[in-house]
PDB file of C-alpha atoms and ligand atoms in Angstrom:
ATOM      1  CA  MET A   1      85.461 -74.505  41.450  1.00 49.00           C
ATOM      2  CA  THR A   2      88.066 -72.732  39.344  1.00 50.00           C
ATOM      3  CA  LEU A   3      88.013 -68.984  38.853  1.00 53.00           C
ATOM      4  CA  LYS A   4      87.883 -69.590  35.086  1.00 52.00           C
ATOM      5  CA  LEU A   5      84.416 -71.077  35.468  1.00 53.00           C
ATOM      6  CA  ILE A   6      83.175 -68.276  37.701  1.00 66.00           C
ATOM      7  CA  VAL A   7      84.307 -65.636  35.235  1.00 65.00           C
ATOM      8  CA  SER A   8      82.603 -67.471  32.377  1.00 70.00           C
ATOM      9  CA  LYS A   9      78.945 -66.891  31.508  1.00 86.00           C
ATOM     10  CA  ASP A  10      77.995 -70.449  32.369  1.00 90.00           C
ATOM     11  CA  LEU A  11      76.357 -71.328  35.643  1.00 94.00           C
ATOM     12  CA  PRO A  12      78.938 -73.085  37.861  1.00 94.00           C
ATOM     13  CA  THR A  13      78.305 -76.816  37.571  1.00 93.00           C
ATOM     14  CA  ASP A  14      77.611 -77.362  41.253  1.00 93.00           C
ATOM     15  CA  LEU A  15      74.671 -74.951  41.249  1.00 95.00           C
ATOM     16  CA  ASP A  16      71.258 -76.336  40.383  1.00 95.00           C
ATOM     17  CA  GLN A  17      69.566 -74.129  37.780  1.00 95.00           C
ATOM     18  CA  ILE A  18      66.098 -75.202  38.937  1.00 95.00           C
ATOM     19  CA  ARG A  19      66.681 -74.207  42.561  1.00 95.00           C
ATOM     20  CA  LEU A  20      68.221 -70.789  41.934  1.00 97.00           C
ATOM     21  CA  PRO A  21      66.429 -67.852  43.581  1.00 98.00           C
ATOM     22  CA  LYS A  22      63.985 -66.130  41.258  1.00 98.00           C
ATOM     23  CA  HIS A  23      64.667 -62.779  42.890  1.00 98.00           C
ATOM     24  CA  VAL A  24      67.793 -61.607  44.703  1.00 98.00           C
ATOM     25  CA  ALA A  25      67.827 -58.467  46.860  1.00 98.00           C
ATOM     26  CA  ILE A  26      71.083 -56.808  47.878  1.00 98.00           C
ATOM     27  CA  ILE A  27      72.217 -54.374  50.528  1.00 98.00           C
ATOM     28  CA  MET A  28      75.385 -52.924  49.037  1.00 98.00           C
ATOM     29  CA  ASP A  29      77.289 -52.050  52.167  1.00 98.00           C
ATOM     30  CA  GLY A  30      80.972 -51.265  52.665  1.00 98.00           C
ATOM     31  CA  ASN A  31      81.778 -48.765  49.915  1.00 98.00           C
ATOM     32  CA  GLY A  32      83.161 -46.242  52.399  1.00 97.00           C
ATOM     33  CA  ARG A  33      85.322 -48.821  54.189  1.00 98.00           C
ATOM     34  CA  TRP A  34      86.611 -50.150  50.879  1.00 98.00           C
ATOM     35  CA  ALA A  35      87.772 -46.660  49.921  1.00 98.00           C
ATOM     36  CA  LYS A  36      89.222 -45.897  53.376  1.00 98.00           C
ATOM     37  CA  LEU A  37      91.292 -49.093  53.314  1.00 98.00           C
ATOM     38  CA  ARG A  38      92.927 -47.764  50.157  1.00 98.00           C
ATOM     39  CA  GLY A  39      93.357 -44.205  51.410  1.00 98.00           C
ATOM     40  CA  LEU A  40      90.762 -42.984  48.898  1.00 98.00           C
ATOM     41  CA  PRO A  41      87.790 -40.645  49.396  1.00 96.00           C
ATOM     42  CA  ARG A  42      84.503 -42.482  50.235  1.00 96.00           C
ATOM     43  CA  MET A  43      83.072 -41.374  46.908  1.00 96.00           C
ATOM     44  CA  MET A  44      85.526 -43.618  45.075  1.00 97.00           C
ATOM     45  CA  GLY A  45      83.977 -46.551  46.911  1.00 98.00           C
ATOM     46  CA  HIS A  46      80.513 -45.618  45.629  1.00 98.00           C
ATOM     47  CA  GLN A  47      81.888 -45.178  42.139  1.00 97.00           C
ATOM     48  CA  ARG A  48      83.465 -48.621  42.230  1.00 98.00           C
ATOM     49  CA  GLY A  49      80.226 -49.964  43.690  1.00 98.00           C
ATOM     50  CA  VAL A  50      78.418 -49.069  40.473  1.00 98.00           C
ATOM     51  CA  ASP A  51      80.764 -51.329  38.464  1.00 98.00           C
ATOM     52  CA  THR A  52      80.104 -54.151  40.934  1.00 98.00           C
ATOM     53  CA  LEU A  53      76.362 -53.706  40.542  1.00 98.00           C
ATOM     54  CA  LYS A  54      76.644 -53.704  36.769  1.00 97.00           C
ATOM     55  CA  ASP A  55      78.559 -56.950  36.812  1.00 97.00           C
ATOM     56  CA  LEU A  56      76.097 -58.559  39.223  1.00 98.00           C
ATOM     57  CA  LEU A  57      73.230 -57.588  36.931  1.00 97.00           C
ATOM     58  CA  ARG A  58      75.029 -59.233  34.011  1.00 96.00           C
ATOM     59  CA  CYS A  59      75.755 -62.281  36.116  1.00 97.00           C
ATOM     60  CA  CYS A  60      72.051 -62.628  36.995  1.00 97.00           C
ATOM     61  CA  ARG A  61      71.261 -62.449  33.310  1.00 96.00           C
ATOM     62  CA  ASP A  62      73.920 -65.039  32.425  1.00 96.00           C
ATOM     63  CA  TRP A  63      72.803 -67.413  35.159  1.00 97.00           C
ATOM     64  CA  ARG A  64      69.113 -66.806  34.419  1.00 96.00           C
ATOM     65  CA  ILE A  65      68.034 -65.206  37.682  1.00 98.00           C
ATOM     66  CA  PRO A  66      65.045 -63.125  36.580  1.00 97.00           C
ATOM     67  CA  ALA A  67      64.970 -60.321  39.185  1.00 98.00           C
ATOM     68  CA  LEU A  68      67.470 -58.228  41.131  1.00 98.00           C
ATOM     69  CA  THR A  69      66.680 -55.434  43.606  1.00 98.00           C
ATOM     70  CA  ALA A  70      69.413 -53.147  44.954  1.00 98.00           C
ATOM     71  CA  TYR A  71      69.217 -50.780  47.932  1.00 98.00           C
ATOM     72  CA  ALA A  72      70.844 -47.654  46.528  1.00 98.00           C
ATOM     73  CA  PHE A  73      69.669 -44.978  48.974  1.00 98.00           C
ATOM     74  CA  SER A  74      67.610 -45.310  52.138  1.00 97.00           C
ATOM     75  CA  THR A  75      65.366 -42.703  53.737  1.00 96.00           C
ATOM     76  CA  GLU A  76      67.985 -42.602  56.524  1.00 95.00           C
ATOM     77  CA  ASN A  77      70.848 -41.853  54.091  1.00 97.00           C
ATOM     78  CA  TRP A  78      69.809 -38.163  53.962  1.00 97.00           C
ATOM     79  CA  GLY A  79      71.596 -37.937  57.324  1.00 97.00           C
ATOM     80  CA  ARG A  80      74.991 -38.374  55.609  1.00 96.00           C
ATOM     81  CA  PRO A  81      77.210 -35.331  54.976  1.00 96.00           C
ATOM     82  CA  LEU A  82      75.608 -33.064  52.377  1.00 97.00           C
ATOM     83  CA  GLU A  83      78.577 -33.471  50.053  1.00 96.00           C
ATOM     84  CA  GLU A  84      78.134 -37.258  49.991  1.00 96.00           C
ATOM     85  CA  VAL A  85      74.365 -37.036  49.455  1.00 98.00           C
ATOM     86  CA  LYS A  86      74.922 -34.640  46.547  1.00 98.00           C
ATOM     87  CA  PHE A  87      77.581 -36.930  45.109  1.00 98.00           C
ATOM     88  CA  LEU A  88      75.278 -39.950  45.265  1.00 98.00           C
ATOM     89  CA  MET A  89      72.375 -38.124  43.603  1.00 98.00           C
ATOM     90  CA  THR A  90      74.648 -36.940  40.795  1.00 98.00           C
ATOM     91  CA  LEU A  91      76.150 -40.413  40.480  1.00 98.00           C
ATOM     92  CA  PHE A  92      72.703 -42.057  40.119  1.00 98.00           C
ATOM     93  CA  GLU A  93      71.734 -39.516  37.487  1.00 98.00           C
ATOM     94  CA  ARG A  94      74.967 -39.888  35.540  1.00 98.00           C
ATOM     95  CA  VAL A  95      74.859 -43.682  35.634  1.00 98.00           C
ATOM     96  CA  LEU A  96      71.245 -43.790  34.437  1.00 98.00           C
ATOM     97  CA  ARG A  97      71.979 -41.446  31.542  1.00 96.00           C
ATOM     98  CA  ARG A  98      75.129 -43.342  30.616  1.00 96.00           C
ATOM     99  CA  GLU A  99      73.698 -46.862  30.893  1.00 97.00           C
ATOM    100  CA  LEU A 100      70.254 -46.465  29.325  1.00 97.00           C
ATOM    101  CA  ARG A 101      71.363 -47.492  25.830  1.00 96.00           C
ATOM    102  CA  GLU A 102      73.095 -50.585  27.154  1.00 96.00           C
ATOM    103  CA  MET A 103      70.078 -51.511  29.279  1.00 97.00           C
ATOM    104  CA  MET A 104      67.943 -51.349  26.145  1.00 97.00           C
ATOM    105  CA  GLU A 105      70.427 -53.504  24.219  1.00 97.00           C
ATOM    106  CA  GLU A 106      70.542 -55.995  27.060  1.00 96.00           C
ATOM    107  CA  ASN A 107      66.744 -56.064  27.436  1.00 97.00           C
ATOM    108  CA  VAL A 108      66.825 -54.908  31.099  1.00 98.00           C
ATOM    109  CA  ARG A 109      63.591 -53.585  32.608  1.00 98.00           C
ATOM    110  CA  ILE A 110      64.464 -51.044  35.279  1.00 98.00           C
ATOM    111  CA  SER A 111      62.098 -49.730  37.912  1.00 98.00           C
ATOM    112  CA  PHE A 112      62.516 -47.627  41.032  1.00 98.00           C
ATOM    113  CA  VAL A 113      60.880 -48.013  44.417  1.00 98.00           C
ATOM    114  CA  GLY A 114      60.814 -45.408  47.159  1.00 98.00           C
ATOM    115  CA  ASN A 115      59.556 -41.887  47.697  1.00 97.00           C
ATOM    116  CA  LEU A 116      60.854 -40.526  44.408  1.00 98.00           C
ATOM    117  CA  GLU A 117      58.986 -37.206  44.483  1.00 97.00           C
ATOM    118  CA  VAL A 118      61.518 -35.511  46.752  1.00 97.00           C
ATOM    119  CA  LEU A 119      64.559 -36.466  44.665  1.00 98.00           C
ATOM    120  CA  PRO A 120      66.276 -33.731  42.606  1.00 98.00           C
ATOM    121  CA  PRO A 121      64.090 -32.986  39.548  1.00 98.00           C
ATOM    122  CA  SER A 122      66.922 -33.776  37.110  1.00 98.00           C
ATOM    123  CA  LEU A 123      67.286 -37.228  38.708  1.00 98.00           C
ATOM    124  CA  GLN A 124      63.528 -37.777  38.569  1.00 98.00           C
ATOM    125  CA  LEU A 125      63.700 -37.018  34.861  1.00 98.00           C
ATOM    126  CA  GLU A 126      66.317 -39.742  34.274  1.00 98.00           C
ATOM    127  CA  ILE A 127      64.392 -42.163  36.484  1.00 98.00           C
ATOM    128  CA  ASN A 128      61.175 -41.620  34.529  1.00 98.00           C
ATOM    129  CA  ARG A 129      62.976 -41.802  31.210  1.00 98.00           C
ATOM    130  CA  SER A 130      64.691 -45.080  32.058  1.00 98.00           C
ATOM    131  CA  MET A 131      61.468 -46.637  33.423  1.00 98.00           C
ATOM    132  CA  ASN A 132      59.430 -45.550  30.382  1.00 98.00           C
ATOM    133  CA  ASP A 133      62.009 -46.601  27.811  1.00 98.00           C
ATOM    134  CA  THR A 134      62.606 -50.036  29.325  1.00 98.00           C
ATOM    135  CA  GLN A 135      59.039 -50.883  30.389  1.00 97.00           C
ATOM    136  CA  ASP A 136      58.447 -53.333  27.521  1.00 98.00           C
ATOM    137  CA  ASN A 137      61.805 -55.086  27.876  1.00 98.00           C
ATOM    138  CA  THR A 138      61.434 -58.738  28.731  1.00 97.00           C
ATOM    139  CA  GLY A 139      64.837 -59.546  30.260  1.00 97.00           C
ATOM    140  CA  ILE A 140      65.900 -59.138  33.862  1.00 98.00           C
ATOM    141  CA  GLN A 141      63.693 -57.056  36.171  1.00 98.00           C
ATOM    142  CA  PHE A 142      66.084 -54.637  37.861  1.00 98.00           C
ATOM    143  CA  THR A 143      64.632 -52.649  40.750  1.00 98.00           C
ATOM    144  CA  VAL A 144      66.507 -49.831  42.446  1.00 98.00           C
ATOM    145  CA  ALA A 145      65.372 -48.749  45.904  1.00 98.00           C
ATOM    146  CA  THR A 146      66.036 -45.010  46.069  1.00 98.00           C
ATOM    147  CA  ASN A 147      64.916 -42.870  48.994  1.00 98.00           C
ATOM    148  CA  TYR A 148      63.345 -46.107  50.144  1.00 98.00           C
ATOM    149  CA  GLY A 149      62.260 -47.042  53.670  1.00 98.00           C
ATOM    150  CA  GLY A 150      60.277 -50.166  54.478  1.00 98.00           C
ATOM    151  CA  ARG A 151      58.277 -48.585  57.308  1.00 98.00           C
ATOM    152  CA  GLN A 152      57.493 -45.553  55.195  1.00 97.00           C
ATOM    153  CA  GLU A 153      56.340 -47.830  52.348  1.00 98.00           C
ATOM    154  CA  ILE A 154      53.955 -49.662  54.685  1.00 98.00           C
ATOM    155  CA  ILE A 155      52.601 -46.399  56.120  1.00 98.00           C
ATOM    156  CA  GLN A 156      51.921 -44.906  52.690  1.00 97.00           C
ATOM    157  CA  ALA A 157      50.088 -48.121  51.726  1.00 98.00           C
ATOM    158  CA  CYS A 158      47.972 -47.862  54.916  1.00 98.00           C
ATOM    159  CA  GLN A 159      47.166 -44.219  54.208  1.00 98.00           C
ATOM    160  CA  THR A 160      46.067 -44.945  50.635  1.00 98.00           C
ATOM    161  CA  ILE A 161      43.930 -47.871  51.769  1.00 98.00           C
ATOM    162  CA  ALA A 162      42.401 -45.758  54.576  1.00 98.00           C
ATOM    163  CA  ILE A 163      41.393 -43.114  52.040  1.00 98.00           C
ATOM    164  CA  GLN A 164      39.767 -45.799  49.875  1.00 98.00           C
ATOM    165  CA  VAL A 165      37.815 -47.026  52.905  1.00 98.00           C
ATOM    166  CA  GLN A 166      36.841 -43.465  53.827  1.00 98.00           C
ATOM    167  CA  LYS A 167      35.488 -42.939  50.314  1.00 98.00           C
ATOM    168  CA  GLY A 168      33.501 -46.156  50.563  1.00 98.00           C
ATOM    169  CA  LEU A 169      35.497 -47.816  47.762  1.00 98.00           C
ATOM    170  CA  LEU A 170      36.812 -50.563  50.074  1.00 97.00           C
ATOM    171  CA  THR A 171      35.535 -52.210  53.223  1.00 98.00           C
ATOM    172  CA  PRO A 172      37.891 -53.119  56.134  1.00 97.00           C
ATOM    173  CA  GLU A 173      36.969 -56.796  55.581  1.00 97.00           C
ATOM    174  CA  GLU A 174      38.377 -56.646  52.057  1.00 97.00           C
ATOM    175  CA  ILE A 175      41.852 -55.808  53.366  1.00 98.00           C
ATOM    176  CA  ASN A 176      43.993 -58.928  53.181  1.00 98.00           C
ATOM    177  CA  GLU A 177      47.609 -59.701  52.271  1.00 97.00           C
ATOM    178  CA  SER A 178      47.112 -59.771  48.539  1.00 97.00           C
ATOM    179  CA  LEU A 179      45.159 -56.507  48.540  1.00 98.00           C
ATOM    180  CA  PHE A 180      47.730 -54.837  50.811  1.00 98.00           C
ATOM    181  CA  GLU A 181      50.569 -55.829  48.486  1.00 97.00           C
ATOM    182  CA  ARG A 182      48.941 -53.990  45.624  1.00 97.00           C
ATOM    183  CA  TYR A 183      49.536 -50.728  47.511  1.00 98.00           C
ATOM    184  CA  LEU A 184      53.246 -51.339  48.067  1.00 98.00           C
ATOM    185  CA  TYR A 185      55.876 -49.817  45.759  1.00 97.00           C
ATOM    186  CA  THR A 186      56.791 -53.347  44.700  1.00 97.00           C
ATOM    187  CA  SER A 187      53.313 -54.269  43.469  1.00 96.00           C
ATOM    188  CA  GLY A 188      53.644 -56.845  40.705  1.00 94.00           C
ATOM    189  CA  ILE A 189      57.210 -57.852  41.604  1.00 95.00           C
ATOM    190  CA  THR A 190      57.740 -61.269  43.222  1.00 96.00           C
ATOM    191  CA  HIS A 191      59.166 -61.323  46.758  1.00 98.00           C
ATOM    192  CA  PRO A 192      62.932 -61.831  47.033  1.00 98.00           C
ATOM    193  CA  ASP A 193      64.017 -65.397  47.826  1.00 97.00           C
ATOM    194  CA  LEU A 194      67.496 -64.345  48.875  1.00 98.00           C
ATOM    195  CA  LEU A 195      68.812 -61.213  50.584  1.00 98.00           C
ATOM    196  CA  ILE A 196      72.553 -60.642  50.383  1.00 98.00           C
ATOM    197  CA  ARG A 197      74.214 -58.078  52.629  1.00 98.00           C
ATOM    198  CA  THR A 198      77.871 -57.268  52.186  1.00 98.00           C
ATOM    199  CA  SER A 199      80.426 -56.062  54.752  1.00 97.00           C
ATOM    200  CA  GLY A 200      79.276 -58.127  57.718  1.00 97.00           C
ATOM    201  CA  GLU A 201      76.383 -56.273  59.364  1.00 96.00           C
ATOM    202  CA  MET A 202      73.537 -58.598  60.421  1.00 96.00           C
ATOM    203  CA  ARG A 203      70.697 -56.152  59.867  1.00 96.00           C
ATOM    204  CA  ILE A 204      67.865 -55.568  57.396  1.00 97.00           C
ATOM    205  CA  SER A 205      68.117 -51.768  57.830  1.00 97.00           C
ATOM    206  CA  ASN A 206      64.510 -50.954  56.901  1.00 98.00           C
ATOM    207  CA  PHE A 207      64.811 -52.694  53.512  1.00 98.00           C
ATOM    208  CA  LEU A 208      61.744 -54.459  52.030  1.00 98.00           C
ATOM    209  CA  LEU A 209      60.327 -55.240  55.482  1.00 98.00           C
ATOM    210  CA  TRP A 210      57.138 -56.818  54.146  1.00 98.00           C
ATOM    211  CA  GLN A 211      58.672 -58.509  51.104  1.00 98.00           C
ATOM    212  CA  LEU A 212      61.586 -60.189  52.908  1.00 98.00           C
ATOM    213  CA  ALA A 213      59.332 -62.070  55.352  1.00 97.00           C
ATOM    214  CA  TYR A 214      60.509 -65.502  54.139  1.00 95.00           C
ATOM    215  CA  ALA A 215      63.731 -64.613  52.329  1.00 97.00           C
ATOM    216  CA  GLU A 216      66.928 -66.451  53.143  1.00 97.00           C
ATOM    217  CA  ILE A 217      69.529 -64.021  54.457  1.00 98.00           C
ATOM    218  CA  TYR A 218      73.176 -64.318  53.476  1.00 98.00           C
ATOM    219  CA  VAL A 219      75.746 -61.990  55.044  1.00 98.00           C
ATOM    220  CA  THR A 220      79.323 -61.834  53.803  1.00 98.00           C
ATOM    221  CA  GLN A 221      82.280 -59.933  55.247  1.00 98.00           C
ATOM    222  CA  THR A 222      83.275 -58.938  51.701  1.00 98.00           C
ATOM    223  CA  LEU A 223      82.915 -55.198  51.074  1.00 98.00           C
ATOM    224  CA  TRP A 224      80.511 -54.303  48.269  1.00 98.00           C
ATOM    225  CA  PRO A 225      83.107 -53.142  45.685  1.00 98.00           C
ATOM    226  CA  ASP A 226      84.812 -56.557  46.038  1.00 98.00           C
ATOM    227  CA  PHE A 227      81.609 -58.568  45.620  1.00 98.00           C
ATOM    228  CA  ASN A 228      82.337 -60.412  42.364  1.00 97.00           C
ATOM    229  CA  ARG A 229      80.917 -63.470  40.583  1.00 96.00           C
ATOM    230  CA  GLU A 230      82.814 -65.788  42.833  1.00 96.00           C
ATOM    231  CA  GLU A 231      81.248 -64.174  45.906  1.00 97.00           C
ATOM    232  CA  PHE A 232      77.823 -64.413  44.285  1.00 98.00           C
ATOM    233  CA  TYR A 233      78.438 -68.065  43.526  1.00 97.00           C
ATOM    234  CA  LYS A 234      79.230 -68.636  47.228  1.00 97.00           C
ATOM    235  CA  ALA A 235      75.984 -66.921  48.238  1.00 98.00           C
ATOM    236  CA  LEU A 236      73.969 -69.035  45.803  1.00 97.00           C
ATOM    237  CA  LEU A 237      75.644 -72.209  46.989  1.00 96.00           C
ATOM    238  CA  ALA A 238      74.777 -71.347  50.603  1.00 97.00           C
ATOM    239  CA  TYR A 239      71.198 -70.577  49.515  1.00 97.00           C
ATOM    240  CA  GLN A 240      70.868 -73.956  47.821  1.00 95.00           C
ATOM    241  CA  GLN A 241      72.039 -75.684  50.971  1.00 93.00           C
ATOM    242  CA  ARG A 242      69.233 -74.133  53.015  1.00 90.00           C
ATOM    243  CA  GLU A 243      65.920 -75.848  53.544  1.00 80.00           C
ATOM    244  CA  ARG A 244      63.100 -73.386  53.002  1.00 75.00           C
ATOM    245  CA  ARG A 245      60.084 -74.371  55.067  1.00 77.00           C
ATOM    246  CA  PHE A 246      57.948 -71.188  55.008  1.00 79.00           C
ATOM    247  CA  GLY A 247      56.814 -71.843  58.587  1.00 80.00           C
ATOM    248  CA  LYS A 248      55.899 -75.479  57.915  1.00 80.00           C
ATOM    249  CA  VAL A 249      57.659 -78.565  59.297  1.00 73.00           C
TER     250      VAL A 249
HETATM  251  C1  FPP B   1      76.672 -48.219  51.361  1.00 94.81           C
HETATM  252  O1  FPP B   1      78.056 -48.148  51.628  1.00 94.81           O
HETATM  253  C2  FPP B   1      76.389 -47.775  49.981  1.00 94.81           C
HETATM  254  C3  FPP B   1      75.549 -46.771  49.610  1.00 94.81           C
HETATM  255  C4  FPP B   1      74.750 -45.981  50.572  1.00 94.81           C
HETATM  256  C5  FPP B   1      75.378 -46.368  48.205  1.00 94.81           C
HETATM  257  C6  FPP B   1      75.244 -47.500  47.250  1.00 94.81           C
HETATM  258  C7  FPP B   1      75.086 -46.989  45.878  1.00 94.81           C
HETATM  259  C8  FPP B   1      75.736 -47.469  44.798  1.00 94.81           C
HETATM  260  C9  FPP B   1      76.700 -48.581  44.835  1.00 94.81           C
HETATM  261  C10 FPP B   1      75.461 -46.871  43.471  1.00 94.81           C
HETATM  262  C11 FPP B   1      74.305 -47.552  42.777  1.00 94.81           C
HETATM  263  C12 FPP B   1      73.953 -46.834  41.535  1.00 94.81           C
HETATM  264  C13 FPP B   1      72.804 -46.959  40.826  1.00 94.81           C
HETATM  265  C14 FPP B   1      72.531 -46.099  39.672  1.00 94.81           C
HETATM  266  C15 FPP B   1      71.764 -47.911  41.193  1.00 94.81           C
HETATM  267  P1  FPP B   1      78.537 -47.252  52.845  1.00 94.81           P
HETATM  268  O2  FPP B   1      78.829 -45.887  52.316  1.00 94.81           O
HETATM  269  O3  FPP B   1      77.533 -47.303  53.930  1.00 94.81           O
HETATM  270  O4  FPP B   1      79.864 -47.953  53.265  1.00 94.81           O
HETATM  271  P2  FPP B   1      80.473 -47.977  54.750  1.00 94.81           P
HETATM  272  O5  FPP B   1      79.477 -48.724  55.580  1.00 94.81           O
HETATM  273  O6  FPP B   1      81.744 -48.713  54.560  1.00 94.81           O
HETATM  274  O7  FPP B   1      80.655 -46.560  55.172  1.00 94.81           O
END
């Protein structure tokens, strides 16, 4: 496969359009290491990571992958140095403000999952604006996990369901998988078929614990800012070589 093809908008010829994942989830790891390797502050890695994400979103659109979910900030990330947390919050806000027009032009529907209520109010404003403005767009479904934790998501679903039972609006017998899913942040979004994690760690790190139950996992040593179309192509090729059995023989 030549680089020329990977850079082009066309799906590389050795990928089968029919068997592409319908939803790709990504853990964008390695921004700090990318920056350190170049003698730059960690923040530059995050900044470059935004460009990578933007290009991946465009690539999904070009190759007709209908949904992308990115892990931008976990509930554990509050434990980072205050300066870095502040930088990330400001970066998210700035990027949302800057990119909204383009998302509208490119028909992107953006949504956020996570405990958004504790985010800085000015960021919440941009989040709500971008979700409202793009809600009727019919192109790629782009979900950003922000202050997201899989365990916390499951607990909040349990609490809401428990309250419904307490009020007599639900019976315990009515609780099944499809009902439970309606109480998750991702209600209405298909489960990811493929999880990509950059920079080599073999962990899920509290990301979409329920939703990733049958996802194929692809880990690359490539650091997130270097994850380009060619890397994505490699991940998709590996995905298409897997046999998905969903617990059957
Ligand atoms: C992990 O790298 C990366 C993050 C915690 C932040 C990712 C966020 C972005 C790329 C920005 C996305 C922006 C929007 C608006 C969705 P790391 O810092 O853990 O890297 P390291 O493991 O090398 O230290």
